[in-house]
PDB file of C-alpha atoms and ligand atoms in Angstrom:
ATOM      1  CA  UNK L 261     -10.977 195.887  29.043  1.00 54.00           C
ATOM      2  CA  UNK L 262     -10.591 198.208  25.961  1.00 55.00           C
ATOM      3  CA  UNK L 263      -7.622 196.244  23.821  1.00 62.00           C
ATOM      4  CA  UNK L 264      -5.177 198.530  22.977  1.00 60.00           C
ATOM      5  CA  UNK L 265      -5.571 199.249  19.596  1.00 60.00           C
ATOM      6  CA  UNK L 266      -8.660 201.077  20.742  1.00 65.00           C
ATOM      7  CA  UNK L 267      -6.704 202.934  22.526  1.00 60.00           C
ATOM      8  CA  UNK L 268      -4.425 204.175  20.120  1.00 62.00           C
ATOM      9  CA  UNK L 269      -7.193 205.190  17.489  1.00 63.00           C
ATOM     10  CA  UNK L 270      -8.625 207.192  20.142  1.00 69.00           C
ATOM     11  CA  UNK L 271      -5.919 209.085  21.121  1.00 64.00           C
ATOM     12  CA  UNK L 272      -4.723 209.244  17.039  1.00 67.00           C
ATOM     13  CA  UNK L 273      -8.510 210.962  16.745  1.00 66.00           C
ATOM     14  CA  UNK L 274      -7.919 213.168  19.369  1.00 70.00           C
ATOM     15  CA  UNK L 275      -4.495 214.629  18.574  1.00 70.00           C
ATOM     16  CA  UNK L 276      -5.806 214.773  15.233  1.00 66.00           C
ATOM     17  CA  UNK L 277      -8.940 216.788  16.429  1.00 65.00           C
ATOM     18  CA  UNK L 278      -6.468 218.991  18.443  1.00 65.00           C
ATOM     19  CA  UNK L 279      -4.826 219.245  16.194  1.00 66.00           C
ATOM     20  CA  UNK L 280      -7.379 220.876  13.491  1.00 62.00           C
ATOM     21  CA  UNK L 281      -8.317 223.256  16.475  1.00 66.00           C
ATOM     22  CA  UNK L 282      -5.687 224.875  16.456  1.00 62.00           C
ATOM     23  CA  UNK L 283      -5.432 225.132  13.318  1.00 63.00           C
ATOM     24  CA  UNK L 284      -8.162 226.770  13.206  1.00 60.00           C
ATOM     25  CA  UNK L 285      -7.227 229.177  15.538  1.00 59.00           C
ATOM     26  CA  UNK L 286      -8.739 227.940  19.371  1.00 61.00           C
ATOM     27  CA  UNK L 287      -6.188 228.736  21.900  1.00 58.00           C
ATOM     28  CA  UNK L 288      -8.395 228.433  24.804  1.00 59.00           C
ATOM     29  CA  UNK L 289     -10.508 226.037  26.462  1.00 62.00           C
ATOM     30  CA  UNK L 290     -13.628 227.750  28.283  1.00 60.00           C
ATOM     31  CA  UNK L 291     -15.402 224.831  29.555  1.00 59.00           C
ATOM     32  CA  UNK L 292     -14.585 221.270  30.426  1.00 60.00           C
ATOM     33  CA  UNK L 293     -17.844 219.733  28.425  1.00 64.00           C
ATOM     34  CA  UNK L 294     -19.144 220.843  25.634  1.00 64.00           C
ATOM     35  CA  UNK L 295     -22.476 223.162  25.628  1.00 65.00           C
ATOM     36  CA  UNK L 296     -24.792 223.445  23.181  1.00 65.00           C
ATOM     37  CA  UNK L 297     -25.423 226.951  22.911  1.00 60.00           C
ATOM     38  CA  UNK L 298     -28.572 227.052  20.517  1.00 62.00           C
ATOM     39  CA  UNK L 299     -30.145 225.373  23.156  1.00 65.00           C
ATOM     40  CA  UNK L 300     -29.391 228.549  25.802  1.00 58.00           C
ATOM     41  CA  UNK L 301     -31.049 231.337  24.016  1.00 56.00           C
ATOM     42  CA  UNK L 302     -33.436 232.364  27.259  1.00 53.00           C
ATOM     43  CA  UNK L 303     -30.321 232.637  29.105  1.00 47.00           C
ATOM     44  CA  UNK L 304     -28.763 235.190  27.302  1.00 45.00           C
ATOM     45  CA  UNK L 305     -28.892 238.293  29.078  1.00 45.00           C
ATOM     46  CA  UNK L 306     -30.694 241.155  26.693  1.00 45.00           C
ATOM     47  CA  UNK L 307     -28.708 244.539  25.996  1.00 43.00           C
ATOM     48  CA  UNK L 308     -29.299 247.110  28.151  1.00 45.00           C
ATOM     49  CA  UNK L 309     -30.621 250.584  26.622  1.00 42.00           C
ATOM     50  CA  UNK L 310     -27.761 253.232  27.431  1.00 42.00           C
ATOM     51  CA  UNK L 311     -29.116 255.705  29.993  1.00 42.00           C
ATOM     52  CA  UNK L 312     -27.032 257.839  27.442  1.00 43.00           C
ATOM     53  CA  UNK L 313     -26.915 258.006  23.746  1.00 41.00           C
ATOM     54  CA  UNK L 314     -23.238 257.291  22.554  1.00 37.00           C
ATOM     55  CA  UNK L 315     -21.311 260.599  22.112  1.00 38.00           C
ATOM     56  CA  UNK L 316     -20.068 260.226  18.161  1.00 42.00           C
ATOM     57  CA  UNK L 317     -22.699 257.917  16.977  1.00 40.00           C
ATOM     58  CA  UNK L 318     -22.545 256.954  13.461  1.00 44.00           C
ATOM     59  CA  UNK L 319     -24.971 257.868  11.097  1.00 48.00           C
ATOM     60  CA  UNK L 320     -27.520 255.056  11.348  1.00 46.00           C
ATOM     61  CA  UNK L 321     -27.461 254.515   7.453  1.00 51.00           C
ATOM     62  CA  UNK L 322     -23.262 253.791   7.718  1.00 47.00           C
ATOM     63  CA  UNK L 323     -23.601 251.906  11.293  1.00 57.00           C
ATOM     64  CA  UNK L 324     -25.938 249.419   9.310  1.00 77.00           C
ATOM     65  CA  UNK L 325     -24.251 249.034   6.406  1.00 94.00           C
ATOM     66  CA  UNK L 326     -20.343 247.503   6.892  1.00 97.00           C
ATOM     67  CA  UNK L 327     -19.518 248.357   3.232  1.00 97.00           C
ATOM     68  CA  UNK L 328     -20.139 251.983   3.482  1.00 97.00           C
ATOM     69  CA  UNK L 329     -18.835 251.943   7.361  1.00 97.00           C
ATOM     70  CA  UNK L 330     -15.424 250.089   5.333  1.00 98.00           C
ATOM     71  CA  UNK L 331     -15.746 253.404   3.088  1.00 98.00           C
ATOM     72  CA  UNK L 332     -16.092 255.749   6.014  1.00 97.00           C
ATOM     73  CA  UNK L 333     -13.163 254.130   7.957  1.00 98.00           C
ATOM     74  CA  UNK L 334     -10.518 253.706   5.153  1.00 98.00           C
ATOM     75  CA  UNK L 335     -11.109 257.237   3.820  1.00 98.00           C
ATOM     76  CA  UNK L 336     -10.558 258.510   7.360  1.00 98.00           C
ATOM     77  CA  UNK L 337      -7.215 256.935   7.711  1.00 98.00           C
ATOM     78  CA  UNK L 338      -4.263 259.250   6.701  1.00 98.00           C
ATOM     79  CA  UNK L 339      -1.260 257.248   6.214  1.00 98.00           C
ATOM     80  CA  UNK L 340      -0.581 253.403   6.149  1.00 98.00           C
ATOM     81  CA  UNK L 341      -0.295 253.021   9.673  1.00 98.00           C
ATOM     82  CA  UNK L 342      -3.697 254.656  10.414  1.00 98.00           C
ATOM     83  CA  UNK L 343      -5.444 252.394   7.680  1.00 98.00           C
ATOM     84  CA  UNK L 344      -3.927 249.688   9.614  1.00 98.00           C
ATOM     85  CA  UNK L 345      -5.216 250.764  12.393  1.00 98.00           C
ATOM     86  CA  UNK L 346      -8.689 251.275  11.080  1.00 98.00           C
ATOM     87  CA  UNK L 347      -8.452 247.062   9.666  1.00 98.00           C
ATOM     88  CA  UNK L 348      -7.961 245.986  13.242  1.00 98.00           C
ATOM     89  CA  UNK L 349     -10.833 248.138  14.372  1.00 97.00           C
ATOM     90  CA  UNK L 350     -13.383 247.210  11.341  1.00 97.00           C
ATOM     91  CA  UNK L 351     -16.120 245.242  13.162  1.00 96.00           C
ATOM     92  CA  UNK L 352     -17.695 243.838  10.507  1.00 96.00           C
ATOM     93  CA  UNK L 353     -16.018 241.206   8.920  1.00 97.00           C
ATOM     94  CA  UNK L 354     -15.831 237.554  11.320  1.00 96.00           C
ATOM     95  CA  UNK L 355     -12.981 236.014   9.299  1.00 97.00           C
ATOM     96  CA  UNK L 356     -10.648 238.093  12.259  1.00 96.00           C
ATOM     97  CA  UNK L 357     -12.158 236.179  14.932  1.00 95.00           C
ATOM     98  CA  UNK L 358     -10.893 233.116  13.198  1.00 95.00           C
ATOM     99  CA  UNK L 359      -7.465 234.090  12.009  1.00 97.00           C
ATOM    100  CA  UNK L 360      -4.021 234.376  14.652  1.00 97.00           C
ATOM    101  CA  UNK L 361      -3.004 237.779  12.460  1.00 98.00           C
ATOM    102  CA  UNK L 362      -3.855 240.371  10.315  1.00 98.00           C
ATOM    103  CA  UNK L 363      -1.672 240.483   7.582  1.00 98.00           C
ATOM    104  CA  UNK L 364      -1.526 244.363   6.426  1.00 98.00           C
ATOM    105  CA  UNK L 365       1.790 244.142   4.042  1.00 98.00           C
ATOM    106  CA  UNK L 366       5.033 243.352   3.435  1.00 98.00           C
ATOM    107  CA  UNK L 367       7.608 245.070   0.886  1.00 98.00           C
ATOM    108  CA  UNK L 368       8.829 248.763   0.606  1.00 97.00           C
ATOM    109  CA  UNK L 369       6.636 251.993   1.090  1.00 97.00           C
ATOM    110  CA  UNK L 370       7.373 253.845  -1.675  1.00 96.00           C
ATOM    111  CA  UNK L 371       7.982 251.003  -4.278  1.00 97.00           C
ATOM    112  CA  UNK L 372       7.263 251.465  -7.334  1.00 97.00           C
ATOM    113  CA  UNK L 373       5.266 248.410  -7.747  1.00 98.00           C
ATOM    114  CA  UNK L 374       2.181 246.809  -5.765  1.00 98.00           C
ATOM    115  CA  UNK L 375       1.395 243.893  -5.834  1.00 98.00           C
ATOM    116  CA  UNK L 376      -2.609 243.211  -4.600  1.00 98.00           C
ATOM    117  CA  UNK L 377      -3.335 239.517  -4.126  1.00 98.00           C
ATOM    118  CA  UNK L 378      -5.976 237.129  -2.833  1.00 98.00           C
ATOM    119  CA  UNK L 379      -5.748 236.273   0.794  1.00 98.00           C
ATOM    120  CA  UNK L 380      -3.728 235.439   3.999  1.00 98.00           C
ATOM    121  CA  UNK L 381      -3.159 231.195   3.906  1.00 97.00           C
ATOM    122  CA  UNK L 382      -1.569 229.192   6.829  1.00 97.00           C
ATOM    123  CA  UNK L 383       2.048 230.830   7.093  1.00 97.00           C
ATOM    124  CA  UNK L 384       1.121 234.372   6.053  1.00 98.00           C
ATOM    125  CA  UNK L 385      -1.357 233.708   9.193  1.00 98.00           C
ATOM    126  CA  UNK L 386       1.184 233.214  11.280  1.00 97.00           C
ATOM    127  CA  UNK L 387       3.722 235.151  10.585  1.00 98.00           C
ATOM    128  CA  UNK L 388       1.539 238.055   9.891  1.00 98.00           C
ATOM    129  CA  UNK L 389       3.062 238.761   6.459  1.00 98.00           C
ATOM    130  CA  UNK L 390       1.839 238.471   3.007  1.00 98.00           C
ATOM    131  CA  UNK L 391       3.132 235.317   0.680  1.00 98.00           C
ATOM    132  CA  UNK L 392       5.677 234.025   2.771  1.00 98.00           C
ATOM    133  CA  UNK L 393       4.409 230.712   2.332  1.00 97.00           C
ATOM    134  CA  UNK L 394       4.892 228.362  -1.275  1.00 98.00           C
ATOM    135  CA  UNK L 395       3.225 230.531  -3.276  1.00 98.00           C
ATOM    136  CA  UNK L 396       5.259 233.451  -1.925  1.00 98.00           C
ATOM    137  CA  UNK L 397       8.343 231.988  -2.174  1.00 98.00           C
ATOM    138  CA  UNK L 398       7.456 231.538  -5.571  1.00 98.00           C
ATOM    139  CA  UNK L 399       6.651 235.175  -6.093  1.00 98.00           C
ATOM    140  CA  UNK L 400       9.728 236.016  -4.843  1.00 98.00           C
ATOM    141  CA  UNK L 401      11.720 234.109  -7.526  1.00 98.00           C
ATOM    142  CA  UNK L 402       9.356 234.919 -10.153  1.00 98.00           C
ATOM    143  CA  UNK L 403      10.195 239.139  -9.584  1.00 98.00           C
ATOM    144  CA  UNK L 404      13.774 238.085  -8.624  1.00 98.00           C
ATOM    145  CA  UNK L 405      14.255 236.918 -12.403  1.00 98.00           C
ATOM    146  CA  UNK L 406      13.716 240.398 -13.431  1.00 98.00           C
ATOM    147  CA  UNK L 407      16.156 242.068 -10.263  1.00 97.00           C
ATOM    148  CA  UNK L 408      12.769 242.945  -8.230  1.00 98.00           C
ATOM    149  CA  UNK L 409      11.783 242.086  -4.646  1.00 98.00           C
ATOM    150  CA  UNK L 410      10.034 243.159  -1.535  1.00 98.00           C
ATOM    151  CA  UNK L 411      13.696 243.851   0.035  1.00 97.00           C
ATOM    152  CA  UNK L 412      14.872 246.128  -2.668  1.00 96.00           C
ATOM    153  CA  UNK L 413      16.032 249.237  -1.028  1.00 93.00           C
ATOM    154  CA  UNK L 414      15.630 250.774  -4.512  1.00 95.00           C
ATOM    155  CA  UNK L 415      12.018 251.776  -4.841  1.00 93.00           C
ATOM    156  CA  UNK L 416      12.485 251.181  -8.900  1.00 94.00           C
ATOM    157  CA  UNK L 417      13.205 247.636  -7.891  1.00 97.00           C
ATOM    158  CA  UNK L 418      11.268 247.067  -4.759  1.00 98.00           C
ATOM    159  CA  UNK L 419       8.192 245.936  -4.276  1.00 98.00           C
ATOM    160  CA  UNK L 420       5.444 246.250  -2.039  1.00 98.00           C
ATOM    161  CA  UNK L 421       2.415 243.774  -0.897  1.00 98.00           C
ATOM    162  CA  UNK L 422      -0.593 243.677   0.355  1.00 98.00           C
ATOM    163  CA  UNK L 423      -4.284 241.442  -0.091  1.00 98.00           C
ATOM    164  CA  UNK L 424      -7.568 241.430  -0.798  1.00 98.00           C
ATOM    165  CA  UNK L 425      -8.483 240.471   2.576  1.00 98.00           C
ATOM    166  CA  UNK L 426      -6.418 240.809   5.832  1.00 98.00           C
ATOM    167  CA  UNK L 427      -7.311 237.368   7.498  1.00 98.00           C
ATOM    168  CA  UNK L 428      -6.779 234.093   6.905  1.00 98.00           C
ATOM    169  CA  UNK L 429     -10.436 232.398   5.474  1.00 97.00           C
ATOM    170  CA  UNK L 430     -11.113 229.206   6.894  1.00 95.00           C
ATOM    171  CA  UNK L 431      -9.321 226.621   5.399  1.00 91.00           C
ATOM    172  CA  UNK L 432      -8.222 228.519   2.599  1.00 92.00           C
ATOM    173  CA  UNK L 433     -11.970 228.816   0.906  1.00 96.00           C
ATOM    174  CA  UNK L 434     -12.739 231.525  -1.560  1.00 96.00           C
ATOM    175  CA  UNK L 435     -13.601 234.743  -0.128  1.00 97.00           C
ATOM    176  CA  UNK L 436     -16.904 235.172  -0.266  1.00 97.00           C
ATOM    177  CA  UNK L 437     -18.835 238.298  -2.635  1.00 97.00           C
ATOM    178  CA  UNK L 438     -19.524 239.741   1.410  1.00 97.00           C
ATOM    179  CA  UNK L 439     -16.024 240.007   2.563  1.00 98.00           C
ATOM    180  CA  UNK L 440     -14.879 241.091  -0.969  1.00 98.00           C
ATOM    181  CA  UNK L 441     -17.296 243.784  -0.947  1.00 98.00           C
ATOM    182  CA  UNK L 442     -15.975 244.763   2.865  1.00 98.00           C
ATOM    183  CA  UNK L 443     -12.380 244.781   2.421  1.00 98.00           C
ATOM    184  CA  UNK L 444     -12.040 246.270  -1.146  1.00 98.00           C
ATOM    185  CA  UNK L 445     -12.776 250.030   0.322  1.00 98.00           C
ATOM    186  CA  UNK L 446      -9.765 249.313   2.267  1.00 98.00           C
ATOM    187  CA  UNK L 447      -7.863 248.355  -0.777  1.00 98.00           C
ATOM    188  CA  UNK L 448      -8.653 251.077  -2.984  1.00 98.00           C
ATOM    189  CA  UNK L 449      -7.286 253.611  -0.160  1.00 98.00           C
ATOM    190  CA  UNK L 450      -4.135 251.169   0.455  1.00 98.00           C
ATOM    191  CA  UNK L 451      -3.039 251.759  -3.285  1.00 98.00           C
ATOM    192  CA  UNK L 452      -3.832 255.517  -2.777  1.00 98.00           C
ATOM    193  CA  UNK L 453      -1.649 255.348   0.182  1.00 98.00           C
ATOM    194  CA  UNK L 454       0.936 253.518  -1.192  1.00 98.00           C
ATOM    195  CA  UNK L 455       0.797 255.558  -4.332  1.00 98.00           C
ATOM    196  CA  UNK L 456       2.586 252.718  -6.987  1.00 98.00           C
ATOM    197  CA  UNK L 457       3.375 253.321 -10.228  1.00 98.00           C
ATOM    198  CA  UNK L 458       1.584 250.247 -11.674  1.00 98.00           C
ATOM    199  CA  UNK L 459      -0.460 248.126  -9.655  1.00 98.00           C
ATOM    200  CA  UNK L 460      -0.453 243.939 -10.312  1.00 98.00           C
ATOM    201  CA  UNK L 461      -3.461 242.295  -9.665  1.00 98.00           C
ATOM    202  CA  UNK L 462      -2.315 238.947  -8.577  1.00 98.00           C
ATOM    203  CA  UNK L 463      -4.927 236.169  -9.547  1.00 98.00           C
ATOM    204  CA  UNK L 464      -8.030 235.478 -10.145  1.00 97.00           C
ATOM    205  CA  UNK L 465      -9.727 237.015  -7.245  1.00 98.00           C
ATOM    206  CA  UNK L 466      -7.864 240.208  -7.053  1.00 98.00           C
ATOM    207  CA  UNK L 467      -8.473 241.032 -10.852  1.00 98.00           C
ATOM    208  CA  UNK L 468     -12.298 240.376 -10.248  1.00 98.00           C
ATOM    209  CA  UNK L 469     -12.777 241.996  -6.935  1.00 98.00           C
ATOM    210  CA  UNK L 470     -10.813 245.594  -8.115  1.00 98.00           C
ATOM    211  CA  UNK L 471     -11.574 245.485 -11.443  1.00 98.00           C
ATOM    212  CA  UNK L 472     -15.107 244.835 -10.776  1.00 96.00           C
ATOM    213  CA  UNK L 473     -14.954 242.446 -13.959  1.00 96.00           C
ATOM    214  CA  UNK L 474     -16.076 238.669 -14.388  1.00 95.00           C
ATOM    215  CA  UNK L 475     -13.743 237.957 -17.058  1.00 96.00           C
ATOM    216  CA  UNK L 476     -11.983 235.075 -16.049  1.00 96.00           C
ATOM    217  CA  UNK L 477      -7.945 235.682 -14.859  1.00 97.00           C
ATOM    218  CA  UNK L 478      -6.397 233.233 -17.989  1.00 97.00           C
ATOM    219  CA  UNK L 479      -8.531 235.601 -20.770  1.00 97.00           C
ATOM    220  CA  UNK L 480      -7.401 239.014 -18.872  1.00 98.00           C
ATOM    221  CA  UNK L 481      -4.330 238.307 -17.682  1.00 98.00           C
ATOM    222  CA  UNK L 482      -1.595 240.330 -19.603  1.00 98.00           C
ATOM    223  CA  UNK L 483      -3.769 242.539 -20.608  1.00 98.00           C
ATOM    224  CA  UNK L 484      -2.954 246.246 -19.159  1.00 98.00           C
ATOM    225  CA  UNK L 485      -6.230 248.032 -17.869  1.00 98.00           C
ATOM    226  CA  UNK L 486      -6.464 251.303 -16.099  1.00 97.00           C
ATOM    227  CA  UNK L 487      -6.857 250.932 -12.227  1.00 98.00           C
ATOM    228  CA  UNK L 488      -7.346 254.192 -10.014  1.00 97.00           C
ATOM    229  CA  UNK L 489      -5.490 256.200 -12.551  1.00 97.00           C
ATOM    230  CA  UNK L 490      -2.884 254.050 -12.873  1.00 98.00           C
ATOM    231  CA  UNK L 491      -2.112 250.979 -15.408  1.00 98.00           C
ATOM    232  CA  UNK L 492      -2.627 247.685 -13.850  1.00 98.00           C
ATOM    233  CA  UNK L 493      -1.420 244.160 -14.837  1.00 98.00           C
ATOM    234  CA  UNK L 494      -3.877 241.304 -13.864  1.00 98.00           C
ATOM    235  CA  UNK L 495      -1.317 238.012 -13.956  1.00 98.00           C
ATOM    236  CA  UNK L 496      -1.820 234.469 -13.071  1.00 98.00           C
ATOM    237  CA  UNK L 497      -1.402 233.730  -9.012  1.00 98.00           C
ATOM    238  CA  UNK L 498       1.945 232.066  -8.042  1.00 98.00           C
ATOM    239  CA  UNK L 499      -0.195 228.993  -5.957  1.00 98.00           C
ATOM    240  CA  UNK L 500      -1.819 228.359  -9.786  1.00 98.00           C
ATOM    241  CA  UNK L 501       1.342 228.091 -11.282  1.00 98.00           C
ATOM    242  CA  UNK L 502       2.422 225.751  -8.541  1.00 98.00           C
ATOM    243  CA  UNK L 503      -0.641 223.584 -10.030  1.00 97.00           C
ATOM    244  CA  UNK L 504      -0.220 224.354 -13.695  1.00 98.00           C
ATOM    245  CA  UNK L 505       3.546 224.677 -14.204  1.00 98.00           C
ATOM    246  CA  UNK L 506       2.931 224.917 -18.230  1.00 97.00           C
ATOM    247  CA  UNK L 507       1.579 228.436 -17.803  1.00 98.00           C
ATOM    248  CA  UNK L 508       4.497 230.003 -16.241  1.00 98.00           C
ATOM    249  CA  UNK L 509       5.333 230.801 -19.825  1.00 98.00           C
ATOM    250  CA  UNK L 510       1.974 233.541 -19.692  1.00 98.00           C
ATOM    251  CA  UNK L 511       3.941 234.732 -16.142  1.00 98.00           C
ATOM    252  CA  UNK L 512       7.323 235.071 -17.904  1.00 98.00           C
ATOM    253  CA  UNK L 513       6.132 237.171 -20.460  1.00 98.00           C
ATOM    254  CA  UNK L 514       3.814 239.182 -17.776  1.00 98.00           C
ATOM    255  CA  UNK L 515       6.833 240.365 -15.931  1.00 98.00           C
ATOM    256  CA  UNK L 516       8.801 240.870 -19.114  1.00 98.00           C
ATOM    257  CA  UNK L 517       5.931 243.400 -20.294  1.00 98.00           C
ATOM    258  CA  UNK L 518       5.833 244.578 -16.482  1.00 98.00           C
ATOM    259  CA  UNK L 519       9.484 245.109 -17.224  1.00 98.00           C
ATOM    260  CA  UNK L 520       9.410 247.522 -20.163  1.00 97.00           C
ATOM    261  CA  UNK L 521       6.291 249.149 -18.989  1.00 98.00           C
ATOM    262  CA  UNK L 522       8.281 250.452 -16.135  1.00 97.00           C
ATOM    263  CA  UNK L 523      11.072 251.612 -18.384  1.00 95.00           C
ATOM    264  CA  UNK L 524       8.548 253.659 -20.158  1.00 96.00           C
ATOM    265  CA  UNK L 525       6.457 255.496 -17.452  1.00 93.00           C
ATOM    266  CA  UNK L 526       8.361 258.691 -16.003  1.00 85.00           C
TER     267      UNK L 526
HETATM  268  N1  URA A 131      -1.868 233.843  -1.603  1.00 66.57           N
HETATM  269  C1  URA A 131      -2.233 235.129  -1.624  1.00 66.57           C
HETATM  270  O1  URA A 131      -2.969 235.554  -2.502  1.00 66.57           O
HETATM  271  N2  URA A 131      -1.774 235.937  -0.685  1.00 66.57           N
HETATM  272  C2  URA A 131      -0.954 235.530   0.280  1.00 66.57           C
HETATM  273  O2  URA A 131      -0.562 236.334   1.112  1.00 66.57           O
HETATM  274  C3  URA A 131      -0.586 234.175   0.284  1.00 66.57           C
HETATM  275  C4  URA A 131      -1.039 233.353  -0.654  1.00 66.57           C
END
């Protein structure tokens, strides 16, 4: 007879396995046993050829490329909603088949001030909104302190939000160079869209990936550069300061400069 204790560590691993499932985003059981799929490959049924070709087939230099089909897609969208629109319909990039949401933005149309940062993590996943989680809450206290915040209904005090990437990465990792180079097309025409006055590039990923640079976020940060015709303020990420409390002093005096920078554009 299994002794009880066995008993209990099984059914601890298994919650705990369930547990990371759907974490991970499986809502659905397909088969009662495992299959190992590699080991199918004659089975899979090979695409038919159309009888037809496709009426508005894409050029095949854009349908084999995702970064210049990212171009083609976000330039075709014509307002926020349609760029939206064009995310959920962007084939290329597999974080979506992993994540519950796509988190587009949060904030005020019309603000004033963007703020670009990394990625979706656990809550922002869930709720479909960006930095609602720690480091949002954070965020929201940090532009509070200077009488800004994504519920402003004064555009010179509101702000509005958006990411690097739309999805949630698997456990939080790095987005890799790939997805970067996917999703930043659809950043560059979400500030367009959006049409800020200054831009903040929140962390160490969003500096890199829109400025193009590799200087690292605690040697640029502060430092104004020019961003799509517009001045931009790389700053340290809120989930960094969570870890490094001592350099919220560097984030005080960012949004003091962000501050008086405001007070001096038209
Ligand atoms: N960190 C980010 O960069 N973005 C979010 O939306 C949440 C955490």
């Amino acid at each position: 007879m299994t002794p009880w204790s066995d008993w209990e560590t099984n059914f601890e691993t298994a919650r705990a396995a369930l547990a990371w499932q759907v974490e991970m985003g499986v809502d659905e059981a397909i088969c009662d046993t495992p299959q190992n799929r590699y080991a199918l490959p004659d089975k899979v049924a090979k695409p038919t050829k159309p009888a037809t070709a496709p009426a508005a087939a894409a050029p095949a230099s854009e349908a084999t490329d995702p970064v210049a089909e990212a171009r083609s897609m976000a330039a075709a969208a014509q307002d926020l909603a349609e760029l939206r629109e064009a995310l959920a319909a962007y084939p290329h990039c597999e974080l979506r088949l992993g994540a519950r949401n796509l988190v587009f933005c949060d904030g005020q149309e019309g603000a004033r001030v963007m703020i670009v940062g990394e990625a979706p993590g656990r809550e922002e996943d869930l709720q479909g909104k960006p930095f609602v989680g720690e480091a949002g809450q954070l965020l929201d206290r940090m532009f509070g302190a200077i009488a800004m915040g994504r519920a402003h209904p004064d555009p010179a005090r509101a702000l509005y939000i958006t990411n690097i990437l739309p999805w949630r990465p698997p456990q939080n990792r790095d987005p890799s160079a790939e997805e970067r180079a996917m999703m930043r097309p659809f950043v560059l025409r979400h500030v367009e869209l959006a049409n800020p006055d200054i831009v903040v590039l929140m962390g160490r990923i969003s500096a890199s990936t829109l400025l193009e640079t590799s200087e690292g976020i605690t040697r640029i940060r502060g430092q104004w550069r020019e961003f799509m015709g517009r001045p931009a303020l790389p700053m340290l990420h809120p989930a960094y300061l969570l870890r490094t409390p001592a350099a919220k002093r560097e984030a005080w005096a960012d949004l003091l400069d962000l501050q008086a920078k405001l007070r001096t554009l038209p």
